[in-house]
mmCIF file as gemmi writes it, N, C-alpha and C atoms, coordinates in Angstrom:
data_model
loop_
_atom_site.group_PDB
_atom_site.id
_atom_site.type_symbol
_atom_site.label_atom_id
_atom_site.label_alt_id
_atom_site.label_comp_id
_atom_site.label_asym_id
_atom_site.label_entity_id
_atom_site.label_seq_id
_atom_site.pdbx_PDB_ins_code
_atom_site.Cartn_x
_atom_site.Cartn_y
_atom_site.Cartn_z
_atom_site.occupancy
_atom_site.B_iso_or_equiv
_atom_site.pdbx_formal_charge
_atom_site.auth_seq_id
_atom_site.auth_asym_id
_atom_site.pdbx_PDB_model_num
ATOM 1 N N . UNK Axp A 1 ? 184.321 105.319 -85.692 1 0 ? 1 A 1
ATOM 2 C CA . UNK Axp A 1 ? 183.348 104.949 -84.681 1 0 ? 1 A 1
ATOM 3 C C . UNK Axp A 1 ? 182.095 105.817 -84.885 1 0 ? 1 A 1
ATOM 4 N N . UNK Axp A 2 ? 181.233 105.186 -84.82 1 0 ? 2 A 1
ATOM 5 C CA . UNK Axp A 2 ? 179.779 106.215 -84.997 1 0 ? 2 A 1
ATOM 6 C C . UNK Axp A 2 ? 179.168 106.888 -83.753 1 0 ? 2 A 1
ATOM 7 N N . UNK Axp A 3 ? 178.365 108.087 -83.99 1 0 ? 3 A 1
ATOM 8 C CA . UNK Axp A 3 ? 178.586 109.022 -83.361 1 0 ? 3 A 1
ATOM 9 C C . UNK Axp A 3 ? 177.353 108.469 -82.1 1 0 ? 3 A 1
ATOM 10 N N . UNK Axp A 4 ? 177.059 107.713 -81.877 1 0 ? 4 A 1
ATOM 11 C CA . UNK Axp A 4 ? 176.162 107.278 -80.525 1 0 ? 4 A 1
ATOM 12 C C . UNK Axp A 4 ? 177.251 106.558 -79.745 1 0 ? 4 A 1
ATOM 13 N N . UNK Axp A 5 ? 178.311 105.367 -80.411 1 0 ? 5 A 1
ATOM 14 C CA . UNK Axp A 5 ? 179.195 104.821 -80.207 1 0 ? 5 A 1
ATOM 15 C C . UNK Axp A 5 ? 179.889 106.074 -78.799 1 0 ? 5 A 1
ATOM 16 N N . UNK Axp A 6 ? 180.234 107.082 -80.137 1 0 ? 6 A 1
ATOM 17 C CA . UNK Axp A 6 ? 180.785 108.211 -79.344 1 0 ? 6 A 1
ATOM 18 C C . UNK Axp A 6 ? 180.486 108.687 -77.896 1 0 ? 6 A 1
ATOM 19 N N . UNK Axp A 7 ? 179.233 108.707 -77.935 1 0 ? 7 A 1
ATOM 20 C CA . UNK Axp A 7 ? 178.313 109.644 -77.359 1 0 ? 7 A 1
ATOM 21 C C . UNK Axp A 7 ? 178.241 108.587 -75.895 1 0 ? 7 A 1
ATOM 22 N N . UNK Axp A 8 ? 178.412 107.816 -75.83 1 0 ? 8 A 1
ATOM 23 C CA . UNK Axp A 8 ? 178.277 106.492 -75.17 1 0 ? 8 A 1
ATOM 24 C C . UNK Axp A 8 ? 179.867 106.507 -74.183 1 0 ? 8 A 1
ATOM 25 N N . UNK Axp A 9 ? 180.762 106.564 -74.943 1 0 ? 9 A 1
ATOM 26 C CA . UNK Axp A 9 ? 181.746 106.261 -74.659 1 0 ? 9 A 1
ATOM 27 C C . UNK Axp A 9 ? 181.992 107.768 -73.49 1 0 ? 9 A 1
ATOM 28 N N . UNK Axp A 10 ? 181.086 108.451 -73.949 1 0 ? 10 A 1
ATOM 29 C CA . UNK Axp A 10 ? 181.603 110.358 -72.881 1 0 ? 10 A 1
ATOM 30 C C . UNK Axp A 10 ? 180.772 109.615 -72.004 1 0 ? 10 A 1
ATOM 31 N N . UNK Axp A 11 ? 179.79 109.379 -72.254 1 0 ? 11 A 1
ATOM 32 C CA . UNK Axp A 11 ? 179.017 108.821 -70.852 1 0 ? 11 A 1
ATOM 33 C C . UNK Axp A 11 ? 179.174 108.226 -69.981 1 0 ? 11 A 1
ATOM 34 N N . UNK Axp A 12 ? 180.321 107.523 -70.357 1 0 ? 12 A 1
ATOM 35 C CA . UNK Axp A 12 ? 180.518 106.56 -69.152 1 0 ? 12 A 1
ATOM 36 C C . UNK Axp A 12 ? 181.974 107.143 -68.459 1 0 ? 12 A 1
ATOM 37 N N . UNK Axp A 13 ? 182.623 108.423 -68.8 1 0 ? 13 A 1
ATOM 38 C CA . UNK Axp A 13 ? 183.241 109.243 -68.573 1 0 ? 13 A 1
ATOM 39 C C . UNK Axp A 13 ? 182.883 110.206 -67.317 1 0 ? 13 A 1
ATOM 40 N N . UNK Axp A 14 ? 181.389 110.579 -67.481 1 0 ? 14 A 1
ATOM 41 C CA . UNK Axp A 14 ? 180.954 111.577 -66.933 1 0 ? 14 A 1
ATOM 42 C C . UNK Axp A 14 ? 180.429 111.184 -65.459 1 0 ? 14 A 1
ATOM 43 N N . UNK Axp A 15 ? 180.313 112.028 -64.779 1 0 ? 15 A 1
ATOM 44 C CA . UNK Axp A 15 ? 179.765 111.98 -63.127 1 0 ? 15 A 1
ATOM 45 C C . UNK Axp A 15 ? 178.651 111.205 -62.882 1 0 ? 15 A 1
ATOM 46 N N . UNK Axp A 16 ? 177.332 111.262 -64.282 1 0 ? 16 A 1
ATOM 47 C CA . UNK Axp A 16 ? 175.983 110.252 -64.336 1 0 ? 16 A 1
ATOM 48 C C . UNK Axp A 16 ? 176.461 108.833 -64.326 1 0 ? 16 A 1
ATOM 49 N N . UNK Axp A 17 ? 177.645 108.404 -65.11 1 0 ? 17 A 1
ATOM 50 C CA . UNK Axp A 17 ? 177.324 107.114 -65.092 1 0 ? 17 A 1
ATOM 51 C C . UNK Axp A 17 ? 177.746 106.542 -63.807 1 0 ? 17 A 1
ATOM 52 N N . UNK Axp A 18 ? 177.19 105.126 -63.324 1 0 ? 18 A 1
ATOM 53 C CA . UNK Axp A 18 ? 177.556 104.636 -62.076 1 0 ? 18 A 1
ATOM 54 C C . UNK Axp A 18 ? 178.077 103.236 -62.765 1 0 ? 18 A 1
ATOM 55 N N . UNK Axp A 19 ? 179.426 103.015 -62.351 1 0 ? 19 A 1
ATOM 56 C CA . UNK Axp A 19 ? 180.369 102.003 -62.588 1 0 ? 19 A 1
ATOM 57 C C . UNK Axp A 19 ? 178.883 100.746 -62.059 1 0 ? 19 A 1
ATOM 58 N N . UNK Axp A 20 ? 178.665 99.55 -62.489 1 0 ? 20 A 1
ATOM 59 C CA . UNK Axp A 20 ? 178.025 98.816 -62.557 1 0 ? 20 A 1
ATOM 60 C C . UNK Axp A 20 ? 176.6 98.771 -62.125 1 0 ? 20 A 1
ATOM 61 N N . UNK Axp A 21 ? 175.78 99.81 -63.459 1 0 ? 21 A 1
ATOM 62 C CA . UNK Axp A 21 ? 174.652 100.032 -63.307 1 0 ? 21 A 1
ATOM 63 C C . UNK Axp A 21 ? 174.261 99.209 -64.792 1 0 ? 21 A 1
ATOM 64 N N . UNK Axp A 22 ? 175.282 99.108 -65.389 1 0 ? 22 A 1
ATOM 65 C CA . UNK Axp A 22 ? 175.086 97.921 -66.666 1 0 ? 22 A 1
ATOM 66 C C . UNK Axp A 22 ? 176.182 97.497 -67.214 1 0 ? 22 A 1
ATOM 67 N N . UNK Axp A 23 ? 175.781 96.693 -68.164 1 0 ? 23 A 1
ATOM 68 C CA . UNK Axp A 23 ? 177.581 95.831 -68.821 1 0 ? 23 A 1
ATOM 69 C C . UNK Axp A 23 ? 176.623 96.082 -70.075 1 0 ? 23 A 1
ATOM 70 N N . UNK Axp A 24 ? 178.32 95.952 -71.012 1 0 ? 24 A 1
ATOM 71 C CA . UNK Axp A 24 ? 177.807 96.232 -72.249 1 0 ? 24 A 1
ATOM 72 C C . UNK Axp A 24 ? 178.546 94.927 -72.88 1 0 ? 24 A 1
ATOM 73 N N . UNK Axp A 25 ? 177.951 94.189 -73.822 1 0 ? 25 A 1
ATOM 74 C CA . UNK Axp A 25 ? 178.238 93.263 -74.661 1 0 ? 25 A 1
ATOM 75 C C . UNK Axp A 25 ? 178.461 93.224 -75.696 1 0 ? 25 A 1
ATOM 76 N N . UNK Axp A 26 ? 180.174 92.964 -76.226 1 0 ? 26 A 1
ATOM 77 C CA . UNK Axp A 26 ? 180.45 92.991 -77.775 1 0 ? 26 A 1
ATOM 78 C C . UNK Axp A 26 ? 179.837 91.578 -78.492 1 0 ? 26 A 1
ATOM 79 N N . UNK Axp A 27 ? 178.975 91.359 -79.164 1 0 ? 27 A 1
ATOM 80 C CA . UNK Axp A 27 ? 178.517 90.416 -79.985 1 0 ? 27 A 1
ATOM 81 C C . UNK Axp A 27 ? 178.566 90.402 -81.86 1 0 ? 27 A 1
ATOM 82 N N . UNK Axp A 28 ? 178.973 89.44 -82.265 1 0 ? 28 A 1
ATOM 83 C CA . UNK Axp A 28 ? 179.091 89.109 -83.138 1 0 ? 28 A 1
ATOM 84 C C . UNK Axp A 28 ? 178.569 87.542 -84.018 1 0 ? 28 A 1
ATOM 85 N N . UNK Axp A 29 ? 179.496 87.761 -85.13 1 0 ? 29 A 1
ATOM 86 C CA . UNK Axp A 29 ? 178.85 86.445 -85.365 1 0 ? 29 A 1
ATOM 87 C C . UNK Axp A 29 ? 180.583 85.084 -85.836 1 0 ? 29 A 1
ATOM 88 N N . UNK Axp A 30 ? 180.267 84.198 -85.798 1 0 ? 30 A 1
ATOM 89 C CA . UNK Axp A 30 ? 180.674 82.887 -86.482 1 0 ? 30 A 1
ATOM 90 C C . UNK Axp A 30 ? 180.028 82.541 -87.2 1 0 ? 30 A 1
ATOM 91 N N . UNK Axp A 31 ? 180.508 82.268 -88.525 1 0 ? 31 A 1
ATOM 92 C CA . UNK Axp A 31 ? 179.936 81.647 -89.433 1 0 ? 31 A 1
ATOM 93 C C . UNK Axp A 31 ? 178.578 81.943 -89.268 1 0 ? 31 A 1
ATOM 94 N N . UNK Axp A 32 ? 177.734 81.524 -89.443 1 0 ? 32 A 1
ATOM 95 C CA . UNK Axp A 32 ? 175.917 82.208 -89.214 1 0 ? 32 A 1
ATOM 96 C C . UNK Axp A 32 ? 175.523 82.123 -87.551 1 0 ? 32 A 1
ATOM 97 N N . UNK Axp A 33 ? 176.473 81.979 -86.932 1 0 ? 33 A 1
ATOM 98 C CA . UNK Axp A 33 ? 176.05 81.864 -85.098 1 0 ? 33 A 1
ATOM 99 C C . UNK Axp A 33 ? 176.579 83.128 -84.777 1 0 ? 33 A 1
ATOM 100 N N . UNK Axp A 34 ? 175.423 83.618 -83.67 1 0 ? 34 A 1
ATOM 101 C CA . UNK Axp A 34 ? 175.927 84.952 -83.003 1 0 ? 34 A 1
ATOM 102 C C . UNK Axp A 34 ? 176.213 84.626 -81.44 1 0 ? 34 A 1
ATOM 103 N N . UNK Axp A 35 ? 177.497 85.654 -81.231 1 0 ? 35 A 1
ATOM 104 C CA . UNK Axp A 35 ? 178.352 85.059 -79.957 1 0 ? 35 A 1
ATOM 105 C C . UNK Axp A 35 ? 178.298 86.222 -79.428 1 0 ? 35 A 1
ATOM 106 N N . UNK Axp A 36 ? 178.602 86.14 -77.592 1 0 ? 36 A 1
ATOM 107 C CA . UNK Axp A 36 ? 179.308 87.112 -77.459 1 0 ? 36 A 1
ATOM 108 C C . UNK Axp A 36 ? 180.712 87.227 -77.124 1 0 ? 36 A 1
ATOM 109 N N . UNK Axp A 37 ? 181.387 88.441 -77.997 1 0 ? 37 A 1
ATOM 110 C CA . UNK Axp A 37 ? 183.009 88.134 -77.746 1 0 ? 37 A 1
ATOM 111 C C . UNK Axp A 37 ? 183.781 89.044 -76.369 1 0 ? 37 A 1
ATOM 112 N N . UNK Axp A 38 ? 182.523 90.097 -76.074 1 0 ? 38 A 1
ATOM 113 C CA . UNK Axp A 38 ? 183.209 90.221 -74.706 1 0 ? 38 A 1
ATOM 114 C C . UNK Axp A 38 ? 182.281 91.051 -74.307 1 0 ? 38 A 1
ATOM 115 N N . UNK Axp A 39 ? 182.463 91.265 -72.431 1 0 ? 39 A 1
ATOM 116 C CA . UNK Axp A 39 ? 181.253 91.85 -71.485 1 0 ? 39 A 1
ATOM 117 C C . UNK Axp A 39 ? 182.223 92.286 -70.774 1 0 ? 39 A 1
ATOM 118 N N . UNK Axp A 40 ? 181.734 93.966 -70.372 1 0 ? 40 A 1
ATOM 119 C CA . UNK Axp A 40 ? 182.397 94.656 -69.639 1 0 ? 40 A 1
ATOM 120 C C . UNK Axp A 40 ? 181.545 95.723 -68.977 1 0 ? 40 A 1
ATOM 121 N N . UNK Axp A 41 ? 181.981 96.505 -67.878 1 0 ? 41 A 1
ATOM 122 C CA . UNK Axp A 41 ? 181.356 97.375 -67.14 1 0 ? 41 A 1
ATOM 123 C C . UNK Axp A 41 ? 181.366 98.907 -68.325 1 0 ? 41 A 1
ATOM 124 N N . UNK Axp A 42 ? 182.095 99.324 -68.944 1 0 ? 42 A 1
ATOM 125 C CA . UNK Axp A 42 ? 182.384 100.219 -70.242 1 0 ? 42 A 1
ATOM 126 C C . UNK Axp A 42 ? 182.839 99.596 -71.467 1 0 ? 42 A 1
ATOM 127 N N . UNK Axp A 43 ? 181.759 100.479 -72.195 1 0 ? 43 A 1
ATOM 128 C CA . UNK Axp A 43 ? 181.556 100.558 -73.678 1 0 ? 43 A 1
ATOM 129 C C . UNK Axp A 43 ? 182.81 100.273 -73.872 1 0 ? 43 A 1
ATOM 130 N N . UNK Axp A 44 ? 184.096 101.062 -74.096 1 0 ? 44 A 1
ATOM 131 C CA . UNK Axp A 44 ? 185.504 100.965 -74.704 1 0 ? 44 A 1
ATOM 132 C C . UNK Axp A 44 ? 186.059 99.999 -74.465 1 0 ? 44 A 1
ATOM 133 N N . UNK Axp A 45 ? 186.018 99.652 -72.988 1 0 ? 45 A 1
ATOM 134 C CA . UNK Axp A 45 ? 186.767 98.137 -72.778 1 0 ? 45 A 1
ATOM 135 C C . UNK Axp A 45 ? 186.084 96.852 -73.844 1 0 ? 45 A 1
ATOM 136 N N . UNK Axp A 46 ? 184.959 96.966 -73.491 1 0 ? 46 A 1
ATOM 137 C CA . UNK Axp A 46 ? 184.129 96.015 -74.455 1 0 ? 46 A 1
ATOM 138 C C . UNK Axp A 46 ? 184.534 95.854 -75.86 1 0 ? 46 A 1
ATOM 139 N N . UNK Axp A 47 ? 184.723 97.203 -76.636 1 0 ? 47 A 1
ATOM 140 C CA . UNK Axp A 47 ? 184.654 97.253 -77.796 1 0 ? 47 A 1
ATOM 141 C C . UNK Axp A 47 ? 186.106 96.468 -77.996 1 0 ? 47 A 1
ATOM 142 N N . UNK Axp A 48 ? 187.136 96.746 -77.913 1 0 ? 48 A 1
ATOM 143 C CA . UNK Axp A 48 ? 188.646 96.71 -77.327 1 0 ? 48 A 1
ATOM 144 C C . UNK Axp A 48 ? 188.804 95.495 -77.138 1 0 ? 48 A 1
ATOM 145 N N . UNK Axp A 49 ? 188.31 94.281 -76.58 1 0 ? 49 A 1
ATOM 146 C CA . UNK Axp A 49 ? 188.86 93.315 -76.47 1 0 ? 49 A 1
ATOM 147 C C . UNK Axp A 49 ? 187.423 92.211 -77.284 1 0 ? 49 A 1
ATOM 148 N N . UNK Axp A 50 ? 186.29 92.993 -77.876 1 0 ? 50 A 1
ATOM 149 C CA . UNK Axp A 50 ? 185.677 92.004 -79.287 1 0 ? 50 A 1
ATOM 150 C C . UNK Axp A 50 ? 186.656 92.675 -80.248 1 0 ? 50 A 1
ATOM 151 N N . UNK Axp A 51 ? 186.827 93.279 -80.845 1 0 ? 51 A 1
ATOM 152 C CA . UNK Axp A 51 ? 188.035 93.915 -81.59 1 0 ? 51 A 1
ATOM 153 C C . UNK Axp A 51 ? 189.366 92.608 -81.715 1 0 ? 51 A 1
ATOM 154 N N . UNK Axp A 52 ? 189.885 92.363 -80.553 1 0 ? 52 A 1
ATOM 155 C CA . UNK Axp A 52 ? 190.941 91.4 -80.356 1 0 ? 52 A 1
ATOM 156 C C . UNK Axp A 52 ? 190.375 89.724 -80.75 1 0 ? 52 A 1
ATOM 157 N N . UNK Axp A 53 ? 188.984 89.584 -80.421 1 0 ? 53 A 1
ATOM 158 C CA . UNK Axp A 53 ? 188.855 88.486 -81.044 1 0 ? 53 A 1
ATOM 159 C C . UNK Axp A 53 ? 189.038 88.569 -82.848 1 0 ? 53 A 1
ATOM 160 N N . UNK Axp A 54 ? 188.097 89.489 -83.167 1 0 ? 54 A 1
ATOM 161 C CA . UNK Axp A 54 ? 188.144 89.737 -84.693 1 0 ? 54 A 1
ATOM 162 C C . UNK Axp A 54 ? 189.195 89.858 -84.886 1 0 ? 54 A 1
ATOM 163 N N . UNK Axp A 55 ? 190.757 90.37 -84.85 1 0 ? 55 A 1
ATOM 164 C CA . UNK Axp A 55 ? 192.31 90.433 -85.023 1 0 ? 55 A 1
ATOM 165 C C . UNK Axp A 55 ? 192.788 88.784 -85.202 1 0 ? 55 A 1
ATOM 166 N N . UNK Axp A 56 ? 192.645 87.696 -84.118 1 0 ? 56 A 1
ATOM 167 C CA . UNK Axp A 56 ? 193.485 86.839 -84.02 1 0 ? 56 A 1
ATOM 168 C C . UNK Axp A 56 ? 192.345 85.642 -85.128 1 0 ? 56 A 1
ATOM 169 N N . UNK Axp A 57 ? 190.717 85.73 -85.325 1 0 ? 57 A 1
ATOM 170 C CA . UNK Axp A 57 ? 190.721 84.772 -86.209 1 0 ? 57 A 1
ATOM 171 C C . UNK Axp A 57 ? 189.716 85.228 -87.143 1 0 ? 57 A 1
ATOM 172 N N . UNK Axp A 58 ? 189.776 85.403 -88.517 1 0 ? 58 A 1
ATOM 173 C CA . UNK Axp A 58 ? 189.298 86.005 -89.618 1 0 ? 58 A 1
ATOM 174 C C . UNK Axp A 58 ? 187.589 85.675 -89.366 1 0 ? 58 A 1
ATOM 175 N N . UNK Axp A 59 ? 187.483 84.592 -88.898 1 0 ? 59 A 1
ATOM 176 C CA . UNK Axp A 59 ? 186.144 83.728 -89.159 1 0 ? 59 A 1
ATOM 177 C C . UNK Axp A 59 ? 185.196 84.604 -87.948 1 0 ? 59 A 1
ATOM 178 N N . UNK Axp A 60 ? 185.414 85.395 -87.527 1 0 ? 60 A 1
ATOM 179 C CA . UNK Axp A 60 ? 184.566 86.467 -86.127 1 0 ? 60 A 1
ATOM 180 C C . UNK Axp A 60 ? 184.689 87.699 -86.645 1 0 ? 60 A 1
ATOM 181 N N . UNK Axp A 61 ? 183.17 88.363 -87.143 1 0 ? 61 A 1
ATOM 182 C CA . UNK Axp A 61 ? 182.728 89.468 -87.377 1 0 ? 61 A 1
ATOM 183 C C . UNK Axp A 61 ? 182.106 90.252 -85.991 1 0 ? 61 A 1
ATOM 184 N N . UNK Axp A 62 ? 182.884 91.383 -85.99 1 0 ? 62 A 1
ATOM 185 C CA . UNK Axp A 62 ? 182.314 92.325 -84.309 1 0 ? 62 A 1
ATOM 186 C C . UNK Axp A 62 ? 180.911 92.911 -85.119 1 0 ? 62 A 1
ATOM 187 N N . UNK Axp A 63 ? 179.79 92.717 -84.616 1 0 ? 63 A 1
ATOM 188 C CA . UNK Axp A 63 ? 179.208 93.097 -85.43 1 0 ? 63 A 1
ATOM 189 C C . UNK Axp A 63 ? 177.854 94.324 -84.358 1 0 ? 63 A 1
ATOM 190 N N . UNK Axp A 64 ? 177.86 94.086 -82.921 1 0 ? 64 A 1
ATOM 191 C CA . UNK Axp A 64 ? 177.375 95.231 -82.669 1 0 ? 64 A 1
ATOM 192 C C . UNK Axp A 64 ? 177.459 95.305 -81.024 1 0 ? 64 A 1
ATOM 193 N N . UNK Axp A 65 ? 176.554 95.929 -80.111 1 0 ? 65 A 1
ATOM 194 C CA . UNK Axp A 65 ? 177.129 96.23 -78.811 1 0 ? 65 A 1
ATOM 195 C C . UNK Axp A 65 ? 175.427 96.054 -78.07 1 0 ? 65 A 1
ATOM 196 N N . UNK Axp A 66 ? 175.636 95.201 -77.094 1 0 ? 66 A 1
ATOM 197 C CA . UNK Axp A 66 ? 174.22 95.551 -76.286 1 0 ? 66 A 1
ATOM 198 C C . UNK Axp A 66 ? 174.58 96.06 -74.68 1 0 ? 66 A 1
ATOM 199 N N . UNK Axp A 67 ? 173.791 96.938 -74.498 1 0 ? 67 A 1
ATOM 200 C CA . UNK Axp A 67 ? 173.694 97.586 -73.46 1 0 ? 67 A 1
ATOM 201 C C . UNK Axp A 67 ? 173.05 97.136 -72.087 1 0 ? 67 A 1
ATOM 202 N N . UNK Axp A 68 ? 173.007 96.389 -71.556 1 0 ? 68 A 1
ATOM 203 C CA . UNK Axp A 68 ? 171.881 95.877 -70.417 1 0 ? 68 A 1
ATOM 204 C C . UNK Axp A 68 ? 171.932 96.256 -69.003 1 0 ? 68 A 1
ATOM 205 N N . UNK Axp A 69 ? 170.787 96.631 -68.129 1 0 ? 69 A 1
ATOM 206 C CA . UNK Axp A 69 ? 170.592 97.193 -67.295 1 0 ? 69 A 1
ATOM 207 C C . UNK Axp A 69 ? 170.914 96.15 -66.378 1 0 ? 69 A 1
ATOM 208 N N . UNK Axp A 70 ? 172.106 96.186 -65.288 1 0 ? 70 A 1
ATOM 209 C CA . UNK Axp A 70 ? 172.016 94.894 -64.158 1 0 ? 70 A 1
ATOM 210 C C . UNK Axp A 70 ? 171.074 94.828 -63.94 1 0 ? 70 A 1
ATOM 211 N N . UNK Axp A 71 ? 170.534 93.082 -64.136 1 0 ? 71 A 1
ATOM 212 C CA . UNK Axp A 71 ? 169.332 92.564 -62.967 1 0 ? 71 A 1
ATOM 213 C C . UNK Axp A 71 ? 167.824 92.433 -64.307 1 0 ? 71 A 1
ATOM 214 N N . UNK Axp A 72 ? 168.25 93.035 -65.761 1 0 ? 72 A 1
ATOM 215 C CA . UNK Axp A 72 ? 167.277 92.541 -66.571 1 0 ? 72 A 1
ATOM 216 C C . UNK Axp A 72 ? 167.822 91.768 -67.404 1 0 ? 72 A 1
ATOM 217 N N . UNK Axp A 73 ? 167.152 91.305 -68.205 1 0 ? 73 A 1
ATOM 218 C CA . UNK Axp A 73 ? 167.182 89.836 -68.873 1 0 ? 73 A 1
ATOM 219 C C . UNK Axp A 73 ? 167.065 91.018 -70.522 1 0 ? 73 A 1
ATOM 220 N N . UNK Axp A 74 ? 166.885 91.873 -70.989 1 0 ? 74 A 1
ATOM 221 C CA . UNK Axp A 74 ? 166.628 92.351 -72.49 1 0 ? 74 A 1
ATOM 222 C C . UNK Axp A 74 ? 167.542 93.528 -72.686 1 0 ? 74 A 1
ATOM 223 N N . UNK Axp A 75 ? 168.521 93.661 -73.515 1 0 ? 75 A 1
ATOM 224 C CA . UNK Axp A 75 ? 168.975 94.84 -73.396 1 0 ? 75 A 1
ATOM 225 C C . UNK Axp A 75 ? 167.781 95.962 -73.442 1 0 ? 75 A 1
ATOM 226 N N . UNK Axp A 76 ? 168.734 97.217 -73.371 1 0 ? 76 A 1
ATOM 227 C CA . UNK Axp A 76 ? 167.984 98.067 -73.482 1 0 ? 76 A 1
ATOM 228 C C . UNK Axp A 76 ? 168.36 99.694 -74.351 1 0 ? 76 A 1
ATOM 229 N N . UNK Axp A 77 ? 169.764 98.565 -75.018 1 0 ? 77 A 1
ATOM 230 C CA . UNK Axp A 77 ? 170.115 99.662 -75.985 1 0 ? 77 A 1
ATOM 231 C C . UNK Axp A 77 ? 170.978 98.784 -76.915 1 0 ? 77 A 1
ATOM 232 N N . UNK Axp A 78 ? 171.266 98.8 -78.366 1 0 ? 78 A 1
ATOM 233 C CA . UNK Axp A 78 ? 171.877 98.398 -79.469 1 0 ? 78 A 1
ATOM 234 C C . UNK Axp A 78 ? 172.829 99.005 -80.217 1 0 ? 78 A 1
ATOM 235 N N . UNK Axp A 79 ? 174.327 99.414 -80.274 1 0 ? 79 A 1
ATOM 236 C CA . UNK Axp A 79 ? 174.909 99.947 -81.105 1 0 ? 79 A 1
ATOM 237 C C . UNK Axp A 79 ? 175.694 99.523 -81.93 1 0 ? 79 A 1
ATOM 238 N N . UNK Axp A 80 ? 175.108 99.464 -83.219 1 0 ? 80 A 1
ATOM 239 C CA . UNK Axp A 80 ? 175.811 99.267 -84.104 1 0 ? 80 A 1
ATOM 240 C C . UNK Axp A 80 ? 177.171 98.954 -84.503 1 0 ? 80 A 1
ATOM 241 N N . UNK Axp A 81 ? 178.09 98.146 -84.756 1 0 ? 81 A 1
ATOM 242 C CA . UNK Axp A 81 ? 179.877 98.602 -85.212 1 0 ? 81 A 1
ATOM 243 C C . UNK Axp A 81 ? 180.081 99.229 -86.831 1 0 ? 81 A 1
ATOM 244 N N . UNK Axp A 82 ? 179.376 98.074 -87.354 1 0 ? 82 A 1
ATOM 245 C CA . UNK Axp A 82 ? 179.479 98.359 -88.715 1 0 ? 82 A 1
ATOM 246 C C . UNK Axp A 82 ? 178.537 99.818 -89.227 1 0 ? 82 A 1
């Protein structure tokens, strides 16, 4: 896991973060279409069940994580998987 990944994952650990102040989105792709394979209140859960899509069908690459602030329309952070 890369080290913002990391860094992300203490954060939402710690006393600052507030349980639904954003969702984070595992997105990937199909074949040349980008999806998202799962949305959650924490990074780990997120990662954890796009992970499970990529397991059950070869054709779904997890390919990164968006961060979005409830109530905006653009994330406002990108992390990488690969």
């Amino acid at each position: 896991m890369k080290p913002e990944i990391i860094d992300e994952v203490q954060f939402t650990r710690s006393e600052n973060f507030h349980l639904g102040e954003y969702i984070y989105m595992g997105m990937g792709k199909v074949k040349e279409q980008t999806v998202c394979l799962s949305v959650a209140y924490k990074i780990d859960y997120c990662i954890k069940k796009a992970l499970q899509f990529e397991e059950i069908d070869h054709n779904v690459t997890f390919t990164h994580i968006n961060k979005v602030k409830i109530g905006e329309l653009e994330r406002c952070r990108k992390f990488d998987w690969n």
